[in-house]
Short mmCIF file of C-alpha atoms and ligand atoms in Angstrom, two decimals:
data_model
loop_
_atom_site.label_atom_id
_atom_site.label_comp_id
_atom_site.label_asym_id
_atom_site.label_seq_id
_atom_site.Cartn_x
_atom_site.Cartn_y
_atom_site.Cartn_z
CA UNK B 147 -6.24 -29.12 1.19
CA UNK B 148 -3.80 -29.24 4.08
CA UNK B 149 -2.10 -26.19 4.50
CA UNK B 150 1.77 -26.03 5.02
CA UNK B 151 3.13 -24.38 7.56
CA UNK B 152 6.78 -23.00 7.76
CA UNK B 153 8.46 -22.41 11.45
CA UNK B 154 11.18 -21.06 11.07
CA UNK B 155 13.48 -20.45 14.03
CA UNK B 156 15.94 -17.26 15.60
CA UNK B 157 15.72 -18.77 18.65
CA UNK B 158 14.93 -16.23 22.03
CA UNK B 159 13.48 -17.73 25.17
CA UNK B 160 11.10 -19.86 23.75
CA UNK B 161 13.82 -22.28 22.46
CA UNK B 162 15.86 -21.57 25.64
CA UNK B 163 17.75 -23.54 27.94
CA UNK B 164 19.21 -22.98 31.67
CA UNK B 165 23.41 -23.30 30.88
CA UNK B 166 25.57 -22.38 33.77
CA UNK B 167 26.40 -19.12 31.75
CA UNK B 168 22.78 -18.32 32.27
CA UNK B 169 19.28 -18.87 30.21
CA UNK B 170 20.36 -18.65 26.60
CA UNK B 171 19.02 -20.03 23.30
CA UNK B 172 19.39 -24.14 22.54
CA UNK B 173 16.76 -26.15 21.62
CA UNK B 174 16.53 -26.61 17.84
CA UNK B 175 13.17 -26.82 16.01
CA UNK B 176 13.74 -30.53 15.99
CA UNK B 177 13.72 -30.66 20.25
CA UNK B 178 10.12 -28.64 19.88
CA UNK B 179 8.49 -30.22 17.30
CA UNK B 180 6.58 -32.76 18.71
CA UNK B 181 4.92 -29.92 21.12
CA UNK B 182 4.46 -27.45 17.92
CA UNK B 183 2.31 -30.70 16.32
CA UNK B 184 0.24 -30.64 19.49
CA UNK B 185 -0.92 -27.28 18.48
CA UNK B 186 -0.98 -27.60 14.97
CA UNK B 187 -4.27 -28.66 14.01
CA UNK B 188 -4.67 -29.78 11.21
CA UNK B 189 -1.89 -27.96 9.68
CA UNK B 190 1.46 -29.61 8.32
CA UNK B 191 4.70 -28.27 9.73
CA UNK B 192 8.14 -28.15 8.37
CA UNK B 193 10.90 -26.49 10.78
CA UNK B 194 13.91 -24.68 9.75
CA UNK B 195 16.53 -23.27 12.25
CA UNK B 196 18.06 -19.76 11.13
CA UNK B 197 19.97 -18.51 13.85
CA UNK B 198 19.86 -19.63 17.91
CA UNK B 199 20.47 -16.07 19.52
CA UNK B 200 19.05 -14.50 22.39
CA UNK B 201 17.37 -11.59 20.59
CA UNK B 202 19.33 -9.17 22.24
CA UNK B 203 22.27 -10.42 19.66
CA UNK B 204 20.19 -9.25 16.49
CA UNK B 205 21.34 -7.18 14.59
CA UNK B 206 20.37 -5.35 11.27
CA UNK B 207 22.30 -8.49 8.92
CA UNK B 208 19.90 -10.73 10.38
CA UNK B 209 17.16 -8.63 9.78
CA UNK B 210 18.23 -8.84 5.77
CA UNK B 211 18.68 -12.27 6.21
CA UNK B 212 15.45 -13.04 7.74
CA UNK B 213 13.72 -11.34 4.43
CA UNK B 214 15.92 -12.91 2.19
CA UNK B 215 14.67 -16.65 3.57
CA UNK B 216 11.08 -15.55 3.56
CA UNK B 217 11.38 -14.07 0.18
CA UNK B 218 12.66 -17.34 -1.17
CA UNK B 219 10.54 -19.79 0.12
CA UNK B 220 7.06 -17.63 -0.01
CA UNK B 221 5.76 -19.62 -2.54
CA UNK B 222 6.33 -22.91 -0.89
CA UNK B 223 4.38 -22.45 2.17
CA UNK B 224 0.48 -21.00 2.76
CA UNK B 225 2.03 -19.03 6.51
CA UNK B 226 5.29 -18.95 7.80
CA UNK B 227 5.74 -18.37 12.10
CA UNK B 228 8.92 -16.68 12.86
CA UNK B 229 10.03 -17.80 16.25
CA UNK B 230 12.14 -15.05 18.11
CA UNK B 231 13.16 -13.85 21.68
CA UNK B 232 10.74 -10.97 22.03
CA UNK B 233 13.24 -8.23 23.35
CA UNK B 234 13.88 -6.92 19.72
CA UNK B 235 10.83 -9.04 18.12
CA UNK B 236 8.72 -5.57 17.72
CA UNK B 237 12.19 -4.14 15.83
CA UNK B 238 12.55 -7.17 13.46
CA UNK B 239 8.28 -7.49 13.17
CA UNK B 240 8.52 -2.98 11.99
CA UNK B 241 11.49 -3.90 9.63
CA UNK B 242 10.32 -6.66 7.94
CA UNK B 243 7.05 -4.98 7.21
CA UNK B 244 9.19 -2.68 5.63
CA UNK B 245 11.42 -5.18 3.74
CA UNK B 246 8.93 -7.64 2.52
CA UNK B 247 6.32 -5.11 0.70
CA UNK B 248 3.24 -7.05 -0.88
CA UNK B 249 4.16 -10.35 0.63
CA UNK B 250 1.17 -13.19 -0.32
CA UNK B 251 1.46 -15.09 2.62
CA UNK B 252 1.11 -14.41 6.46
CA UNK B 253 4.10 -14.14 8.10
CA UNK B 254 4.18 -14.59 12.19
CA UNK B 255 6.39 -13.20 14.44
CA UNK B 256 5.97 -15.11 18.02
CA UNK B 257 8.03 -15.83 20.75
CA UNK B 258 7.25 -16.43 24.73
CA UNK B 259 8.49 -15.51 28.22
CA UNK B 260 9.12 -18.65 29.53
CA UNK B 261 10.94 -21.99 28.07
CA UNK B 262 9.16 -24.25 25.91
CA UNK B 263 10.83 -26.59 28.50
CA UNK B 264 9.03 -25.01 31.23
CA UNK B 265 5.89 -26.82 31.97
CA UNK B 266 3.83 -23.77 32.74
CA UNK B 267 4.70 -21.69 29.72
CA UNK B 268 3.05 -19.22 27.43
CA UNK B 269 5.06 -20.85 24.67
CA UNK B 270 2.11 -23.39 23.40
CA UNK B 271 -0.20 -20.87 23.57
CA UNK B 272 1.54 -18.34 21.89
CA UNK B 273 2.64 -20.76 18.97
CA UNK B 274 -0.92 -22.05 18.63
CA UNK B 275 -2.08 -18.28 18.21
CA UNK B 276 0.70 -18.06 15.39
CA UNK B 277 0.31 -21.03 13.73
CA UNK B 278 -3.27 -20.15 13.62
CA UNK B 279 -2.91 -16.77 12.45
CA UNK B 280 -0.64 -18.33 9.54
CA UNK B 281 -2.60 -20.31 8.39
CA UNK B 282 -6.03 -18.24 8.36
CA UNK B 283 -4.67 -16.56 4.74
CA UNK B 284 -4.39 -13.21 5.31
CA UNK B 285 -1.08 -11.85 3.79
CA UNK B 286 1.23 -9.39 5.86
CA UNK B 287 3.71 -9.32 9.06
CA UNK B 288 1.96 -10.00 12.38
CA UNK B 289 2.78 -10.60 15.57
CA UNK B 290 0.91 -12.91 17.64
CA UNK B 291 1.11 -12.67 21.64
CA UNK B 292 -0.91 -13.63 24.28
CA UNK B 293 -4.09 -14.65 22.55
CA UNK B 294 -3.79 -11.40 20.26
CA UNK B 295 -2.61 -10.47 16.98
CA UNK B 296 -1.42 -7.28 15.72
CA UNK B 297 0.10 -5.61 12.55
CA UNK B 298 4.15 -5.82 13.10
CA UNK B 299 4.53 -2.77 12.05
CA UNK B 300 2.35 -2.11 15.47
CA UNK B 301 3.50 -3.91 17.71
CA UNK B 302 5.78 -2.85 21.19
CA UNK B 303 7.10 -5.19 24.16
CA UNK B 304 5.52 -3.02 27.17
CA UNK B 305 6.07 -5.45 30.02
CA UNK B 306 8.96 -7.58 30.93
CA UNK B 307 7.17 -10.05 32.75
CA UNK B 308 4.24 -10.46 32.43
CA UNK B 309 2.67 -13.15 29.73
CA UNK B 310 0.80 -10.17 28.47
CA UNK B 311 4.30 -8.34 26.94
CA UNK B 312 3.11 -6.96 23.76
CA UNK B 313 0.88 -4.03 22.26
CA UNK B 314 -0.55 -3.12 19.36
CA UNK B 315 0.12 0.69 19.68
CA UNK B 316 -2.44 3.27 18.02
CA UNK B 317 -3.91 0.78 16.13
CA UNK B 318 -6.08 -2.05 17.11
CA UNK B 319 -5.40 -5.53 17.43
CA UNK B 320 -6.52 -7.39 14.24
CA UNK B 321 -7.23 -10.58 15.90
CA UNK B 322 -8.27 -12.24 19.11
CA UNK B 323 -8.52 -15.74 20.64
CA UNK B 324 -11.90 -16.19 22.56
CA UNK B 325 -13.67 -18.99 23.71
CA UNK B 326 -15.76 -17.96 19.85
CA UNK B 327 -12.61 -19.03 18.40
CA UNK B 328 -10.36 -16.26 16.24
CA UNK B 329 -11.85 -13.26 15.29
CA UNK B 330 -10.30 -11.64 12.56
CA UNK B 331 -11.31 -8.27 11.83
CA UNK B 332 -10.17 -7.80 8.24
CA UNK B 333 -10.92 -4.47 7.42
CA UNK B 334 -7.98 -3.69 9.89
CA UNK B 335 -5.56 -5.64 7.53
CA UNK B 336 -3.91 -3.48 5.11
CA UNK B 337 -4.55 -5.02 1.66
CA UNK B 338 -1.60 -5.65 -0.95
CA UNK B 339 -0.83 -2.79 -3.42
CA UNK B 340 1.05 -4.44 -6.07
CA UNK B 341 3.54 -6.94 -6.57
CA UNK B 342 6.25 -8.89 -4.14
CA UNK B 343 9.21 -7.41 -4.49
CA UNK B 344 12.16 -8.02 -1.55
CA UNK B 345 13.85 -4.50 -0.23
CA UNK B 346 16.43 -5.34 2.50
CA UNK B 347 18.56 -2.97 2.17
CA UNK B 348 18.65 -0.52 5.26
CA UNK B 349 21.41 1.74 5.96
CA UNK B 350 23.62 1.18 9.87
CA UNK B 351 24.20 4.96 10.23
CA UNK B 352 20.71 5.55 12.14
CA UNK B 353 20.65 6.44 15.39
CA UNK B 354 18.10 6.94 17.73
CA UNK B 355 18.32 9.29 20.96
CA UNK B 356 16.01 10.16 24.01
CA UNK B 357 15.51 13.18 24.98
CA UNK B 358 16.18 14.30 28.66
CA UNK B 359 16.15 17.46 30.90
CA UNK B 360 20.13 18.34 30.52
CA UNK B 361 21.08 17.12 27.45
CA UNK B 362 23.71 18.77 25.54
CA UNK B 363 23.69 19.90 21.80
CA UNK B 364 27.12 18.88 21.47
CA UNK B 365 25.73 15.61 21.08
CA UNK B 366 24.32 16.53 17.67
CA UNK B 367 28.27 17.34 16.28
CA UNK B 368 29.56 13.77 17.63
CA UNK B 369 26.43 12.15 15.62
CA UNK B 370 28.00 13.83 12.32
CA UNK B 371 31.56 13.58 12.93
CA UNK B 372 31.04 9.72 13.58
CA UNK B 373 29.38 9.68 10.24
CA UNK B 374 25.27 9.46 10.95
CA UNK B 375 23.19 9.87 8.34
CA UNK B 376 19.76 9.39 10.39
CA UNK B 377 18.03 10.60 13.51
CA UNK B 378 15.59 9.32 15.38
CA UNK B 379 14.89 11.33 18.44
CA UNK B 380 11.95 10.23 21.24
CA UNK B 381 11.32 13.70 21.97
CA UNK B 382 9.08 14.85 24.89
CA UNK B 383 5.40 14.55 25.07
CA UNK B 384 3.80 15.77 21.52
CA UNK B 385 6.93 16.14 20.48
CA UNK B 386 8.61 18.92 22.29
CA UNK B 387 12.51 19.88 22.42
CA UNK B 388 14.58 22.84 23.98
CA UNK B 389 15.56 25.70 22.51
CA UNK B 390 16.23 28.18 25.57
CA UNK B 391 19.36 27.38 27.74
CA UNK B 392 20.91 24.80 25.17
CA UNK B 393 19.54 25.88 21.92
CA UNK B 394 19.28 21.79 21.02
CA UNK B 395 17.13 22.55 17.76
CA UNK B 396 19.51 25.38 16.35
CA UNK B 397 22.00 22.40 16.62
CA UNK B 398 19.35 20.24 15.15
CA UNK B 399 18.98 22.78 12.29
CA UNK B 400 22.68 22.54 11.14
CA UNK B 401 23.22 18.84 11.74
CA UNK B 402 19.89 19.01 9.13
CA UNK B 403 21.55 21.60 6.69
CA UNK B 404 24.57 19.29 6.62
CA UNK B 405 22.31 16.55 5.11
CA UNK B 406 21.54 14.82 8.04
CA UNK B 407 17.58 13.34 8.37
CA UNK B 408 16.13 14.09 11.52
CA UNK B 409 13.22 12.14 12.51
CA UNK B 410 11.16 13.25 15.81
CA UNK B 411 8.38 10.92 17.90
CA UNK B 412 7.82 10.90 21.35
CA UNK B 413 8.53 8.77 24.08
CA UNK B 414 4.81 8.48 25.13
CA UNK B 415 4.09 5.04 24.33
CA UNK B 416 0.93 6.10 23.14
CA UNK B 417 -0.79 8.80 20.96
CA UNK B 418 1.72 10.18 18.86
CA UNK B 419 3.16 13.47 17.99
CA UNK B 420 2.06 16.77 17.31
CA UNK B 421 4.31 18.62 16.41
CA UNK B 422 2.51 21.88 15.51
CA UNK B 423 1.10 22.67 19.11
CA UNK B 424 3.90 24.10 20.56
CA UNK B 425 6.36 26.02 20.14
CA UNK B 426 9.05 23.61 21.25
CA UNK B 427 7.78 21.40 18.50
CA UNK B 428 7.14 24.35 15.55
CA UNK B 429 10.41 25.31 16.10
CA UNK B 430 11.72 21.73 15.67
CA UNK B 431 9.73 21.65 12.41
CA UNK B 432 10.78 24.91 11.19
CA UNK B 433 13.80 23.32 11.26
CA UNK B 434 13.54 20.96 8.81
CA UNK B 435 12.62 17.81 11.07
CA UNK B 436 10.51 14.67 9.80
CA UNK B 437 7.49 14.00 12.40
CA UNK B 438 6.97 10.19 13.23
CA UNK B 439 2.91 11.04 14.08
CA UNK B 440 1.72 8.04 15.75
CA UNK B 441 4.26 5.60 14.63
CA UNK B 442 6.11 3.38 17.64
CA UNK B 443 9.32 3.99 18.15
CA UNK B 444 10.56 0.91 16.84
CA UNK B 445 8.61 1.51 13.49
CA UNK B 446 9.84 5.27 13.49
CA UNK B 447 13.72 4.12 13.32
CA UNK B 448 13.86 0.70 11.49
CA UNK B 449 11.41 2.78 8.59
CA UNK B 450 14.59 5.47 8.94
CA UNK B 451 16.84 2.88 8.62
CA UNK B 452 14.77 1.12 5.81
CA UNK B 453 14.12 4.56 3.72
CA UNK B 454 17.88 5.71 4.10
CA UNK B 455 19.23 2.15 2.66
CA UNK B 456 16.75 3.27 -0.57
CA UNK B 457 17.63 6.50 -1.41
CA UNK B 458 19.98 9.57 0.01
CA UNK B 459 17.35 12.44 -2.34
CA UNK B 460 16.12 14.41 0.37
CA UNK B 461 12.71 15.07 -1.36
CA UNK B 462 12.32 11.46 -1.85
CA UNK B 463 12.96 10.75 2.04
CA UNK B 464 10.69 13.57 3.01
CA UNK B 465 7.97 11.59 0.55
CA UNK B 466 8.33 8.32 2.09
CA UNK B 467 7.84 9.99 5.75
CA UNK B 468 4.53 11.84 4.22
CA UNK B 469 3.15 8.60 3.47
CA UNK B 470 1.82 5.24 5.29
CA UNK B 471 3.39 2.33 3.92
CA UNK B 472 1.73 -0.44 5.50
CA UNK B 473 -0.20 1.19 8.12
CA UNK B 474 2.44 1.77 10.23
CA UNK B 475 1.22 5.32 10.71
CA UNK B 476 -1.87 7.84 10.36
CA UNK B 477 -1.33 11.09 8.71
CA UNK B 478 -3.36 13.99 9.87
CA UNK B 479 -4.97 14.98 6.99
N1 LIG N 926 16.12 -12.31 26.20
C1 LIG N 926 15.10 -13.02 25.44
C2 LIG N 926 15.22 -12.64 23.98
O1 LIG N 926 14.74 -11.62 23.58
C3 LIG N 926 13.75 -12.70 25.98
C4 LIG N 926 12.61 -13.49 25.37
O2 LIG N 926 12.70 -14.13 24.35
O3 LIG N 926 11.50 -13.45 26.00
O4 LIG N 926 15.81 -13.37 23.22
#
């Protein structure tokens, strides 16, 4: 049986067009369907345009929205392909992993780097991967990038350039294009635990912070005062912060005791946090801090965002954070 194919549209530089305000989003599914049939196989493909922003313009709403479409046509379709500009793409790919738990059909995030109306670009390729990957029938959020799939909840834009912009951080890729074809490796594919059900509600007072040689604790007050109810900091190496000239985690300690949740990762790219090596990191802990492990940065905040639009019980937070909820993280046992 043919299978049928969803793409739906955010827009991003894949649908983008040269304006004299710059390149900015404006061909509608309609403009690229002919190409997206080239690539199609034997797939059939029905187009739907969502939004037309340059993915700098997304914003947590959309994110909802985006899982409230999916959610309502799931049944309809056997993949869907999410096109989207892939500055935020690894953002929207973490939260909707978190949003759309159990989903029974593949849904892939894809975008490009250059036009569709450019006739060198990565676009074709990339939506070929997608559509593809959509159609192959294993359920989840993916994002599919040069040739490679990876778990969305994975996935991080690493180059700005180049073709090959995406990684599949601390966790491998779960499928390749070769001149064998796709490869899928399935075992890699976290397997549904129970029932669709949509979550997209996420809470907007989540911020996220990078640490740096000089920062000041007073920081920490503003966060409250302004109302914050999350924390995500990108703290050094395994997950290191100061405590000697600026005591930050003292700070971090009230701002904690006041109710606040307090998330630390690291701004390696790669590997993770360990929080109990040091003493810049015990200290953090003894605190009260959450510790993101090997999570990506986008993961570690839209999951904070995600877990803090579910529930405001601080046990139940710290239980969510202990646990991986669709492999976006690896818990030392
Ligand atoms: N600025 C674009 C966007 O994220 C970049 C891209 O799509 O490659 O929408």
């Amino acid at each position: 049986m043919t299978k049928k194919i969803l793409i739906i549209n955010t827009g991003g530089t894949l649908s983008s067009v040269m304006e004299d305000s710059g390149l900015c989003p404006g061909l509608k599914t309609e403009d690229i369907a002919k190409e997206l049939r080239m690539v199609s196989g034997d797939t059939d493909l029905e187009m739907m345009d969502l939004f037309s922003l340059d993915s700098a313009n997304i914003f947590p709403e959309d994110w909802a929205k985006i899982a409230a479409t999916i959610a309502n046509v799931r049944d309809d379709y056997s993949g869907i392909v999410l096109i989207h500009g892939t500055d935020t793409m690894a953002y929207t790919a973490s939260m909707l992993s978190f949003m759309l738990p159990n989903i029974n059909i593949p849904v892939v995030l894809t975008g490009s780097q250059l036009s569709m109306a450019n006739p060198v670009a990565d676009a074709m390729e990339n939506c070929r991967c997608a559509i593809h990957m959509a159609s192959a029938g294993y359920p989840g959020i993916f994002l599919a990038f040069n040739r490679k799939v990876m778990l969305g909840c994975r996935a991080s834009k690493t180059r700005s350039l180049s073709f090959d912009a995406f990684d599949s951080i601390n966790y491998p890729y779960v499928a390749r294009i070769s001149s064998l074809g796709m490869k899928v490796q399935k075992d890699l594919i976290p397997g549904r635990r129970g029932t669709f059900h949509l979550c997209n509600q996420y809470s907007d007072k989540v911020f996220m912070l990078k640490m740096f040689p000089g920062i000041h604790r007073s920081v920490l007050k503003s966060l409250q005062e302004m109302g914050y109810k999350g924390l995500y900091i990108e703290a050094y190496g395994m997950g290191g912060m100061p405590f000697l000239k600026h005591d930050f985690i003292a700070e971090l300690g009230k701002l904690i005791e006041g109710g606040m949740t307090v998330l630390v990762g690291t701004q390696c790219k790669y590997d993770g946090s360990s929080l109990r090596i040091y003493e810049t990191g015990r200290r953090a802990l003894a605190s009260g801090v959450l510790e993101a492990y090997d999570m990506t940065s986008e993961a570690a905040l839209t999951k904070l965002m995600w877990v803090l639009g579910r529930t405001s019980d601080q046990r139940e937070i710290r239980d969510y954070f202990s646990v991986s909820l669709c492999n976006e993280v690896s818990i030392p046992e």
